GROMACS .gro file of C-alpha atoms in nm:
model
  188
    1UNK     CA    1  10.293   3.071   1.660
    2UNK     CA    2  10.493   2.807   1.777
    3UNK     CA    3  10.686   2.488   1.671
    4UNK     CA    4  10.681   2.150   1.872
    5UNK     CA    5  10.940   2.198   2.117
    6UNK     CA    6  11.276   2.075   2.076
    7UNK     CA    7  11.316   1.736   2.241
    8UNK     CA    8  11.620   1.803   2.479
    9UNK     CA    9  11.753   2.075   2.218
   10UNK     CA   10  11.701   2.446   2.246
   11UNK     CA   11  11.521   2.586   1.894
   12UNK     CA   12  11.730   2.859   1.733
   13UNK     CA   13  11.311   2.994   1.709
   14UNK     CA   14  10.997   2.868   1.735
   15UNK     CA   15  10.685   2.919   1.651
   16UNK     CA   16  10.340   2.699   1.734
   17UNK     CA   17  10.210   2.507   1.473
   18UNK     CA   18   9.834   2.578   1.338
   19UNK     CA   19   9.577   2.325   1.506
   20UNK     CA   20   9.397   2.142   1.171
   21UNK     CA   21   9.058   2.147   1.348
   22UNK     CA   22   9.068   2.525   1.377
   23UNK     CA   23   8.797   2.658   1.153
   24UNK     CA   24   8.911   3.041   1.214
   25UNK     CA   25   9.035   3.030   0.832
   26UNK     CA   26   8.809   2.777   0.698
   27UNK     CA   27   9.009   2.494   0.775
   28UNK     CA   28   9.289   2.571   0.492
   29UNK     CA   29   9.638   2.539   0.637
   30UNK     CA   30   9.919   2.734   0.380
   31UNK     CA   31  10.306   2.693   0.427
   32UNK     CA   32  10.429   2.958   0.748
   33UNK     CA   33  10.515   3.271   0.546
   34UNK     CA   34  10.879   3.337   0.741
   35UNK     CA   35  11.163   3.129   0.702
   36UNK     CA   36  11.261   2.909   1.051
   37UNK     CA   37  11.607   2.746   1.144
   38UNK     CA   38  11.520   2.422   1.305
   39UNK     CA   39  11.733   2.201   1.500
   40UNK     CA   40  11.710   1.819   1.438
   41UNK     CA   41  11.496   1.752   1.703
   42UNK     CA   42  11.270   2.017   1.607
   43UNK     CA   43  11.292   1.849   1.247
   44UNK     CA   44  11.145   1.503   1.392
   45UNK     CA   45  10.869   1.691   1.589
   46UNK     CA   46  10.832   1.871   1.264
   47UNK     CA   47  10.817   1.558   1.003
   48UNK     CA   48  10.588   1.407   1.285
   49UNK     CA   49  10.341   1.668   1.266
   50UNK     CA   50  10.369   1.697   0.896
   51UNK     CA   51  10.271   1.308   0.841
   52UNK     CA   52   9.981   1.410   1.021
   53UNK     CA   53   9.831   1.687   0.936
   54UNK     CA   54  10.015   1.827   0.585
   55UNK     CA   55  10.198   2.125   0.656
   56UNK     CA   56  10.150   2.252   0.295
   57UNK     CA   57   9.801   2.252   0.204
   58UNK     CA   58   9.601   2.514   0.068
   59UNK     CA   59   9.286   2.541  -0.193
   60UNK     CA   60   9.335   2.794  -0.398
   61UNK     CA   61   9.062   3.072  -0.491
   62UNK     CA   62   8.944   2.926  -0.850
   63UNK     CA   63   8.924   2.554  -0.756
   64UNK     CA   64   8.604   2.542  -0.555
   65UNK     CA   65   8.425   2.698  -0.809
   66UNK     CA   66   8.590   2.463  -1.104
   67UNK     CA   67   8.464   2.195  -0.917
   68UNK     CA   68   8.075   2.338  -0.903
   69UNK     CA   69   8.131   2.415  -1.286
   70UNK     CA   70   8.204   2.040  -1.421
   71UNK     CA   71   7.915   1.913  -1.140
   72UNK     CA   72   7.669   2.187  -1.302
   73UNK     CA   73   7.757   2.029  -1.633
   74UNK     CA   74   7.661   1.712  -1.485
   75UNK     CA   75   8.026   1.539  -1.438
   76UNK     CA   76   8.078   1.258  -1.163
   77UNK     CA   77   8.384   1.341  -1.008
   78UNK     CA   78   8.673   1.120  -0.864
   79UNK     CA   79   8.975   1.184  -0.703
   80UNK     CA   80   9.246   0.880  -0.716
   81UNK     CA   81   9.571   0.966  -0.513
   82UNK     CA   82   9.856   0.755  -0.419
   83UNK     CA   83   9.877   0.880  -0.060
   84UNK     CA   84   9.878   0.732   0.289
   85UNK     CA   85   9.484   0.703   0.379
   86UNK     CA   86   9.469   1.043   0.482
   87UNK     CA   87   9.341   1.182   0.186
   88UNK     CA   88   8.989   1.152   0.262
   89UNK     CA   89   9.020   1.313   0.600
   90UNK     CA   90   9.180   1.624   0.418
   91UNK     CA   91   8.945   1.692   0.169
   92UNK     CA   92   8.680   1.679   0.437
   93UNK     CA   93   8.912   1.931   0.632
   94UNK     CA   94   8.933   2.138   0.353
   95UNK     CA   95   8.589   2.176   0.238
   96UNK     CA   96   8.650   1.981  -0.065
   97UNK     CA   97   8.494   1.622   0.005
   98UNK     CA   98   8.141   1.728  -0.066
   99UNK     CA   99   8.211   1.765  -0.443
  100UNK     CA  100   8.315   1.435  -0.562
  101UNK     CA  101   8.126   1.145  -0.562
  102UNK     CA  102   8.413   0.867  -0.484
  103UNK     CA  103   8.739   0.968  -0.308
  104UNK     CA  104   9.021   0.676  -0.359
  105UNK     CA  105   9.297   0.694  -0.120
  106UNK     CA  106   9.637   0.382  -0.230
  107UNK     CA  107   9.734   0.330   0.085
  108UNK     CA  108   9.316   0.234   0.182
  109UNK     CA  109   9.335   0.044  -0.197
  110UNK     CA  110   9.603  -0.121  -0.164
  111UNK     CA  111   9.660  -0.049  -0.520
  112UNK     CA  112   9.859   0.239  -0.667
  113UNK     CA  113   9.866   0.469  -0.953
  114UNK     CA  114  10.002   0.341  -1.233
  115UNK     CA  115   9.826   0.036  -1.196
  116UNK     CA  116   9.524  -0.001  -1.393
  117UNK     CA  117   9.330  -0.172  -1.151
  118UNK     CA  118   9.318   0.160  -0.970
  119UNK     CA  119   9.171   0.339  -1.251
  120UNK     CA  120   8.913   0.055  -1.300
  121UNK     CA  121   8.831   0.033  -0.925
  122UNK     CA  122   8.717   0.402  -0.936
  123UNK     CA  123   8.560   0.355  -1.300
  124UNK     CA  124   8.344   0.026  -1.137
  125UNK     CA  125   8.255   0.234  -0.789
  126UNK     CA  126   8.138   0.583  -1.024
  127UNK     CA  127   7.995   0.316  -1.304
  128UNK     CA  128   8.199   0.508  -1.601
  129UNK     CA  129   8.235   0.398  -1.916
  130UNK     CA  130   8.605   0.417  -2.011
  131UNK     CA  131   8.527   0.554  -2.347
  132UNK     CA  132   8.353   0.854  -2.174
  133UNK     CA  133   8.620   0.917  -1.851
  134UNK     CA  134   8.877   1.181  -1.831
  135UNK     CA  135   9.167   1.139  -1.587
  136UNK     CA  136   9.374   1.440  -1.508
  137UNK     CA  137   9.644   1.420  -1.316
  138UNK     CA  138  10.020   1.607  -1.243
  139UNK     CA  139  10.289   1.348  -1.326
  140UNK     CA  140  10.290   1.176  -1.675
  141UNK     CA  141  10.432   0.831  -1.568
  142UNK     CA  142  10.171   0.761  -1.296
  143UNK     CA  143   9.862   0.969  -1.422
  144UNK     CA  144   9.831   0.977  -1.797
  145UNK     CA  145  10.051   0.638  -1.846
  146UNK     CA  146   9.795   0.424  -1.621
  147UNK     CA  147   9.470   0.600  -1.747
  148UNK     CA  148   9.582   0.479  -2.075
  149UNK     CA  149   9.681   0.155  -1.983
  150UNK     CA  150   9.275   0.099  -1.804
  151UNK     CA  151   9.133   0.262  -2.125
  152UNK     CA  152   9.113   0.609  -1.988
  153UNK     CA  153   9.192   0.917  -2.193
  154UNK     CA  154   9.431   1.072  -1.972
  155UNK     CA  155   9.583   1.474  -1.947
  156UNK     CA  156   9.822   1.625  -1.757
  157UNK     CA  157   9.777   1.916  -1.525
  158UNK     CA  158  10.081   2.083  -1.590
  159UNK     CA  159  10.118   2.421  -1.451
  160UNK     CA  160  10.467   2.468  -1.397
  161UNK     CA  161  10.509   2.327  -1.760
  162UNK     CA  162  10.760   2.079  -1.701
  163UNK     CA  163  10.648   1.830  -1.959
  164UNK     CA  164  10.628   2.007  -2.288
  165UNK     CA  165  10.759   1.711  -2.491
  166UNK     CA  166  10.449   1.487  -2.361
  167UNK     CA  167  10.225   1.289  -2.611
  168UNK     CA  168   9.899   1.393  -2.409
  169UNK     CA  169   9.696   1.758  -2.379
  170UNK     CA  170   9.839   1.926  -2.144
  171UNK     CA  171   9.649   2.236  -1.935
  172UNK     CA  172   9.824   2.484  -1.700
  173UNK     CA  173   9.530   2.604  -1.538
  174UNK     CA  174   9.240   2.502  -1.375
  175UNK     CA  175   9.028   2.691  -1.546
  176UNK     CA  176   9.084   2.573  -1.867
  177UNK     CA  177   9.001   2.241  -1.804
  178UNK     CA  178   8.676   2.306  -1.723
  179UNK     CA  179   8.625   2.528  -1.999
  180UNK     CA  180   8.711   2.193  -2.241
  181UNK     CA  181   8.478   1.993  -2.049
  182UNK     CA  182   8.223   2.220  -2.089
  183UNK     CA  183   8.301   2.248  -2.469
  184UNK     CA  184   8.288   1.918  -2.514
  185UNK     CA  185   7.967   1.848  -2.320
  186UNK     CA  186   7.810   2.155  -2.563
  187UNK     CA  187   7.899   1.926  -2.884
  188UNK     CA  188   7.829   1.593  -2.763
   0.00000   0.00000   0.00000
């Protein structure tokens, strides 16, 4: 494979970057598995494609099927991200679209994480009771602080455990959420 080509620079090496629209592997793009020395030109063509198309994305194995689990147990689903209106177009890319009901992109908001009225935008468009929603999300300041702040019980998804002092559950896998929802949906 191949890297954009250097604009009037010769690459130490290249190699062509994946198309996004090729379906050959399902549509999942993951990070190039050898290690490339880029010149700065190659870095721009790089950055450019990048802000595109997301060099680094991948779905791992147990997340489609965490995702039919909590709809099975009859959870609307939501995804808020503070991103730059692309985030739609990926999770369509990546198979993922199909199972939530309401996919909020910031930049198409114009609103941002912390900001309650983010949280209460997607609450309004899913019709959730506060009381009753569950926001998960990876950074403390942004996810858990502005659930809280719109009413929202909010937890951390915290696999590499880099917030063990945090006031909130914390869950390092996927899988584990799901098995609380589905607890919890058993006792209510």
């Amino acid at each position: 494979e191949h890297l954009p080509k250097a604009r009037g620079r010769k690459a130490t090496r290249s190699r062509r970057l994946p198309d996004p629209g090729d379906q050959r592997d399902g549509g999942q793009r993951k990070a190039p598995a050898q290690n490339v020395i880029v010149g700065r030109a190659d870095a721009r063509d790089l950055a450019d494609y990048h802000a595109e198309h997301n060099l680094w994305e991948s779905v791992p194995d147990e997340v489609p099927a965490a995702l039919q689990r909590l709809r099975a147990g009859g959870r609307r689903l939501a995804v808020l991200s503070n991103a730059n209106g692309t985030v739609s177009r990926l999770f369509t890319r990546l198979g993922l679209a199909g199972h939530f009901d309401h996919i909020l992109d910031s930049w198409v908001e114009k609103i941002e994480k912390p900001d309650p009225r983010f949280f209460a935008r997607a609450l309004e468009r899913a019709a959730a009771d506060p009381a009753t929603t569950l926001h998960v999300g990876d950074l403390y300041h942004v996810d858990v602080r502005g659930a809280r702040a719109a009413g929202i019980e909010g937890w951390l998804f915290d696999v590499a455990g880099l917030y063990p002092e945090a006031d909130c559950p914390r869950v390092h896998r996927l899988e584990a959420l799901v098995d609380f929802v589905a607890a919890k949906n058993a006792g209510a």
